[in-house]
CSV table of C-alpha atoms in Angstrom, one decimal:
chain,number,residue,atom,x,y,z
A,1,UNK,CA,26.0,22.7,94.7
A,2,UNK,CA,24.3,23.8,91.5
A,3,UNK,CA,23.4,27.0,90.0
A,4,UNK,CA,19.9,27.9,89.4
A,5,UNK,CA,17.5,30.3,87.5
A,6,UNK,CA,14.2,32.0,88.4
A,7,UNK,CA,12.2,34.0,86.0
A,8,UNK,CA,9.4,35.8,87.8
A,9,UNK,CA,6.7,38.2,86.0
A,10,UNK,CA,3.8,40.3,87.5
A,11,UNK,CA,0.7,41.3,85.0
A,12,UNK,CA,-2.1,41.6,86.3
A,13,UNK,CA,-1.9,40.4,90.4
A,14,UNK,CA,-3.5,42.6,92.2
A,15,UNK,CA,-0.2,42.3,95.2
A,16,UNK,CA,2.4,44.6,95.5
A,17,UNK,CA,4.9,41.5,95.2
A,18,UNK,CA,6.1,40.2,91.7
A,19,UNK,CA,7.6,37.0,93.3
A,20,UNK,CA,10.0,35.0,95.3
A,21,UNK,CA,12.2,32.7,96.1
A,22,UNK,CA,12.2,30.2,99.6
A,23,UNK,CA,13.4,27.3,100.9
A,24,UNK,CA,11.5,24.4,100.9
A,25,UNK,CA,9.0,23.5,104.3
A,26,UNK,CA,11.5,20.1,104.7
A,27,UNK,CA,15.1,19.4,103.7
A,28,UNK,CA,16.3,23.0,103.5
A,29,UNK,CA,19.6,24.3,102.1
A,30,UNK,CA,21.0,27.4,102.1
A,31,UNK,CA,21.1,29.8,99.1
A,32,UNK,CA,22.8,32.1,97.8
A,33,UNK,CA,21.5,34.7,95.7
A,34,UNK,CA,24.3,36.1,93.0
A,35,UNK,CA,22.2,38.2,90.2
A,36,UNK,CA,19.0,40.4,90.1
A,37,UNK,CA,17.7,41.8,87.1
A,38,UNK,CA,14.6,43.7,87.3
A,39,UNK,CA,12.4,45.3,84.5
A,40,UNK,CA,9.2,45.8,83.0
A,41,UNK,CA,7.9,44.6,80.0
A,42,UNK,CA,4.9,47.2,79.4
A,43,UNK,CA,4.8,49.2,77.0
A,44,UNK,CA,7.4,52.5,77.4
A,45,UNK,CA,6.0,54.8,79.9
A,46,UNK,CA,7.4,56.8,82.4
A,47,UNK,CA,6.3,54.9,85.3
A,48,UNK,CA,8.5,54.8,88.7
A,49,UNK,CA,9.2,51.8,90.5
A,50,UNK,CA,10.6,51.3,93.8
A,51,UNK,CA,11.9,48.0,93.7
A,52,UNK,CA,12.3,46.2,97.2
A,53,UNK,CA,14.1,43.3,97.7
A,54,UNK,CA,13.2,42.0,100.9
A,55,UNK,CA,13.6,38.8,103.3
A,56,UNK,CA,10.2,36.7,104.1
A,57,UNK,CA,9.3,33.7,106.2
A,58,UNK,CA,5.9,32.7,104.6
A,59,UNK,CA,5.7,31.8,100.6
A,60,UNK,CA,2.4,33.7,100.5
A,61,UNK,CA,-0.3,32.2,97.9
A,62,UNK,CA,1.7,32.2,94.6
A,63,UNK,CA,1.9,30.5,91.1
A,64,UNK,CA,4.7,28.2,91.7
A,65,UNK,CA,7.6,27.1,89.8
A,66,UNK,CA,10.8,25.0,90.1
A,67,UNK,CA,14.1,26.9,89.7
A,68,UNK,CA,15.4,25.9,86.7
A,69,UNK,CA,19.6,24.4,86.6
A,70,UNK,CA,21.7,26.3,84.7
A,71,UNK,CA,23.6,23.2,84.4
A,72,UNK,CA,21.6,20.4,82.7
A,73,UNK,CA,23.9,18.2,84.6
A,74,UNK,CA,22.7,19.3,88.3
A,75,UNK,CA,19.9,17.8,90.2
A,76,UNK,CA,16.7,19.0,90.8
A,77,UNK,CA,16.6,22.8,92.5
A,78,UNK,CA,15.3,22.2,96.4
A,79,UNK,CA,14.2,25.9,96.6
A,80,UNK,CA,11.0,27.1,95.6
A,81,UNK,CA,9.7,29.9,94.0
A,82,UNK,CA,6.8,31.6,92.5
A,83,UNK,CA,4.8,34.7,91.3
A,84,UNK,CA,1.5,36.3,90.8
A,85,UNK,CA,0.9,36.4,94.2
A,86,UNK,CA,-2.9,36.7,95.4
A,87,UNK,CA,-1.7,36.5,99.4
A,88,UNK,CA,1.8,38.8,100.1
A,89,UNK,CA,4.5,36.3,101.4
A,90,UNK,CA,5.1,37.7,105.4
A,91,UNK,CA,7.6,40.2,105.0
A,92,UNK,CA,10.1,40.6,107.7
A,93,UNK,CA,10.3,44.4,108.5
A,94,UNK,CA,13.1,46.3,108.0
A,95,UNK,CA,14.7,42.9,106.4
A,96,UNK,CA,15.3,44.8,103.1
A,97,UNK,CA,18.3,44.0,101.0
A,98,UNK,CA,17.9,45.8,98.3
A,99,UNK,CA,16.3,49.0,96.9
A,100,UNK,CA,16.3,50.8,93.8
A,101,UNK,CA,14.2,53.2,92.3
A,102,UNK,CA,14.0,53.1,88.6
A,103,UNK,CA,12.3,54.4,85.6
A,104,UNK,CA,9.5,52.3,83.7
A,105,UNK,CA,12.1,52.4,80.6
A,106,UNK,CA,15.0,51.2,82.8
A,107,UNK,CA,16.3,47.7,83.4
A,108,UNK,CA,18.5,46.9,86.5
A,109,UNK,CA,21.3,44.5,87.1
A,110,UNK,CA,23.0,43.4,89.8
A,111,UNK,CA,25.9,41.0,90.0
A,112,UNK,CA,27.9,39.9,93.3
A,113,UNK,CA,31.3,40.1,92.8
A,114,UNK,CA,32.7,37.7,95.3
A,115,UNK,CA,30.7,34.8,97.1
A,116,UNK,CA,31.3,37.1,100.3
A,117,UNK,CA,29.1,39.2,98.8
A,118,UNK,CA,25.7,37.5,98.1
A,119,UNK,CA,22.9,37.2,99.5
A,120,UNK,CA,22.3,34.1,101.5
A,121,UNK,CA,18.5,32.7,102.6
A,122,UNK,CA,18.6,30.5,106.0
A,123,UNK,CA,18.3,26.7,105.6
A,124,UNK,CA,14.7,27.4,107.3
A,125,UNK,CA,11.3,26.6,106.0
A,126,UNK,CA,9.7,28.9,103.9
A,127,UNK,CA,12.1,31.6,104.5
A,128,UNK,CA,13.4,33.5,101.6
A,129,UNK,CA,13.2,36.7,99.7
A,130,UNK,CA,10.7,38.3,97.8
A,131,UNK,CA,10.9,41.6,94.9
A,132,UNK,CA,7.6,43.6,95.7
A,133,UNK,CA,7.2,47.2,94.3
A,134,UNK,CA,5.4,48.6,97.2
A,135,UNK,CA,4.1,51.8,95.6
A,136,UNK,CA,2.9,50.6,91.8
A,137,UNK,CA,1.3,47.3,92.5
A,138,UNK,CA,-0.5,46.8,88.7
A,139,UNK,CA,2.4,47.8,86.3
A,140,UNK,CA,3.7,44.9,84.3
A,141,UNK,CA,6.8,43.6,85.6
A,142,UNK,CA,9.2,40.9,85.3
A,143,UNK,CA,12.5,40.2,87.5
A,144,UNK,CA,15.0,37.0,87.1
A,145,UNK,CA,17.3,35.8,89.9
A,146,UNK,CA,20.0,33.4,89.5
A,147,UNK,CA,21.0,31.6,92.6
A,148,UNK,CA,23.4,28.6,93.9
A,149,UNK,CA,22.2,25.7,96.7
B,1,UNK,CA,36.9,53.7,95.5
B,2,UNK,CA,37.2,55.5,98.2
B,3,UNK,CA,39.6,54.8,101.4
B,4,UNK,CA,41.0,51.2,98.9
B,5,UNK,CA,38.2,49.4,99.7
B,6,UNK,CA,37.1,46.8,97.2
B,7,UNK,CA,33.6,46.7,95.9
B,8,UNK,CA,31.6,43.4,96.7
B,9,UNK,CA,29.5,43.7,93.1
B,10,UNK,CA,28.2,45.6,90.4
B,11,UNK,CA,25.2,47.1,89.7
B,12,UNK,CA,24.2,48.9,86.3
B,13,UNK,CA,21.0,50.5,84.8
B,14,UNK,CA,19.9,49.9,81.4
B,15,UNK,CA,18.0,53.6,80.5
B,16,UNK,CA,17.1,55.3,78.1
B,17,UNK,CA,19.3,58.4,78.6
B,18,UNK,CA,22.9,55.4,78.6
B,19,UNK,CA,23.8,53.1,80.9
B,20,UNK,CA,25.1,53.7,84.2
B,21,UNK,CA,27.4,51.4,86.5
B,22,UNK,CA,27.4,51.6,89.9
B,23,UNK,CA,29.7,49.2,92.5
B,24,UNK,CA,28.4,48.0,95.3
B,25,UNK,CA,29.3,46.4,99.0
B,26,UNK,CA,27.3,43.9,100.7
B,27,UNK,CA,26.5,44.9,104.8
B,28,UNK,CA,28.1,42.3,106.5
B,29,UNK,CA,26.1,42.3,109.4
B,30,UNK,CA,22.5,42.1,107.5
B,31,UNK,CA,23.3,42.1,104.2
B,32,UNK,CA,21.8,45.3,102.4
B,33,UNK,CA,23.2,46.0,99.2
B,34,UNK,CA,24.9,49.6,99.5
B,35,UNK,CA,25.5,51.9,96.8
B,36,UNK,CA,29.6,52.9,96.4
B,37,UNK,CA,28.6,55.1,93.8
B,38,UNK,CA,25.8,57.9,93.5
B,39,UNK,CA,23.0,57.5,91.4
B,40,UNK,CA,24.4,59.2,88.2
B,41,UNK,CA,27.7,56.6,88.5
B,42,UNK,CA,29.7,59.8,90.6
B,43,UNK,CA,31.9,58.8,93.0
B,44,UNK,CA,30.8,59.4,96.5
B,45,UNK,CA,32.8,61.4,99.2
B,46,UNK,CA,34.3,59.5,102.1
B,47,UNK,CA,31.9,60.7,104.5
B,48,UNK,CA,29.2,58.7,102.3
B,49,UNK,CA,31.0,56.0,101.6
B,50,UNK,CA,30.3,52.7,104.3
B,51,UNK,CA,31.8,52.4,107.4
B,52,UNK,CA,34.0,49.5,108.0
B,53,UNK,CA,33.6,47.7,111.5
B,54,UNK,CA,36.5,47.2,113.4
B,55,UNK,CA,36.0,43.6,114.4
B,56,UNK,CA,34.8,41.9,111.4
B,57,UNK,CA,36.6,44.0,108.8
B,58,UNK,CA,33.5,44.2,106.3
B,59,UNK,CA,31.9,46.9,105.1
B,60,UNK,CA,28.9,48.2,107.0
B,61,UNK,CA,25.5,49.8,106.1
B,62,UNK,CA,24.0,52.9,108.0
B,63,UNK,CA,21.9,51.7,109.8
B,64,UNK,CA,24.3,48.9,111.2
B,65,UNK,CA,27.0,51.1,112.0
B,66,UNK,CA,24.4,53.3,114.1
B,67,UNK,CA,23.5,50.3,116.6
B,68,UNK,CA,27.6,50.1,117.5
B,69,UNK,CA,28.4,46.6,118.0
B,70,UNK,CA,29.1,43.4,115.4
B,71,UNK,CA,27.3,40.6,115.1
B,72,UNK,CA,28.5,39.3,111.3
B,73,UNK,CA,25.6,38.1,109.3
B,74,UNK,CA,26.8,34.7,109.4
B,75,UNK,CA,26.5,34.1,112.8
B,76,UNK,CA,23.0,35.6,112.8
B,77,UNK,CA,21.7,33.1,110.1
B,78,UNK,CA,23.5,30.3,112.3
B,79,UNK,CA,21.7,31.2,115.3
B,80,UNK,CA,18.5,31.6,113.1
B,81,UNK,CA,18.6,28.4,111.7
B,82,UNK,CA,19.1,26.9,115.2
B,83,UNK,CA,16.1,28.3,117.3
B,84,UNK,CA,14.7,27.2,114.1
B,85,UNK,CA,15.2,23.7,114.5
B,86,UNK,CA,14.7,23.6,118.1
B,87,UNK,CA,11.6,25.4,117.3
B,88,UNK,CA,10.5,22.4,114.8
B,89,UNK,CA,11.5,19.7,117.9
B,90,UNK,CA,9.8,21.3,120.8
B,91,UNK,CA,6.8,22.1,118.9
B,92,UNK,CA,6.6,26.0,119.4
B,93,UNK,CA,6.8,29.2,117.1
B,94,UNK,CA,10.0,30.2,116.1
B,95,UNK,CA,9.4,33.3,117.6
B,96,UNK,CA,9.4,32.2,120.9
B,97,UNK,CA,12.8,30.0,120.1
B,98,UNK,CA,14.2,33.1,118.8
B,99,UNK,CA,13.7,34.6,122.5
């Protein structure tokens, strides 16, 4: 079991969703998500965001990346992930685990305390959980999830 | 915290008028991060705090408390992965697995 890193960033995607994270189409594990931090990078504005972490069972049509180990030691993260989504991942309605509204100038973080306490993505293909903003889909944003498998 | 329950995690916003820390529970029937704490960091009265469900012992959301009964989430994403796999065998959508 390892611990693992995902940077995501939205610029200029036209798609509500800045990115997610899923398990693999074959030889799925379980994860666990422990942190969120969500942010912008644009210039200071006051924007509002209504940030919407939310479960999915399609990866959509992404730019994708491999989770990176926070442990140089671990082996290779199984999940997947991307951003810059041109196709929104299928989002399961009502499936939302988190939301928070925030300010352009704002950063969020959230940390679990206990393992009872994260968030946990089915062993299932292409199921996971993707940050969209559903009402400001082309401000500049960037999120980072760390996660265990 | 309200009624000695303990919070599950943190969360905290970075602004430009301070920083403001907010605890939080996880539901443990679908997992929807609940806020313990109001959005200026003031604690909540213990009408708007969570419920706790009776059978599990965790901490509830709303709209989980509304529908009555337990199911922990667990069991859910046991059951899940399941109809998945059978879904994968037999050759059909998981939806129909799911059923």
């Amino acid at each position: 079991m390892g611990n693992y890193s995902a940077k995501m960033k939205r610029t200029a995607s036209t798609s509500a969703s800045l990115g997610n994270i899923t398990a693999p189409a074959a030889s799925m594990r379980r994860l666990s998500l422990y942190d969120v931090i969500l942010g912008s990078e644009a210039a200071a504005a006051d924007n509002s965001f209504d940030f919407v972490l939310q479960r999915c069972t399609t990866t959509g049509t992404r730019t994708s990346f491999t989770p990176h180990p926070l442990n140089p030691a671990d082996a290779a993260c199984v999940a997947t992930s991307g951003d810059n989504h041109t196709v929104e991942p299928t989002y399961t309605a009502n499936a939302i685990v988190l939301e928070v509204a925030l300010n352009q100038r704002a950063t969020f973080r959230w940390v679990a305390a206990d393992r009872d306490s994260e968030i946990i993505v089915p062993a299932t293909a292409n199921n996971g959980i993707g940050i969209q903003t559903p009402t400001a889909g082309l401000v500049a944003i960037t999120g980072h999830l760390h996660f265990r498998e | 915290m309200a009624q000695g329950r303990r919070a599950g995690g943190t969360a905290i916003v970075f602004g430009a008028d301070g920083d403001v820390e907010r605890d939080t529970c996880t539901c443990g029937h679908c997992q929807r991060i609940v806020f313990l704490h109001g959005e200026l960091g003031q604690r909540l009265p213990p009408e708007k705090q969570p419920a706790m469900c009776l059978a599990c012992f965790r901490m509830i959301c709303d709209a989980c408390h509304a529908k009555g009964h337990c199911t922990p989430f667990l069991a859910k994403v046991e059951a899940y992965e399941k109809a998945s796999e059978r879904a994968a065998q037999d050759g059909r959508m998981l939806e129909e697995a799911l059923r």
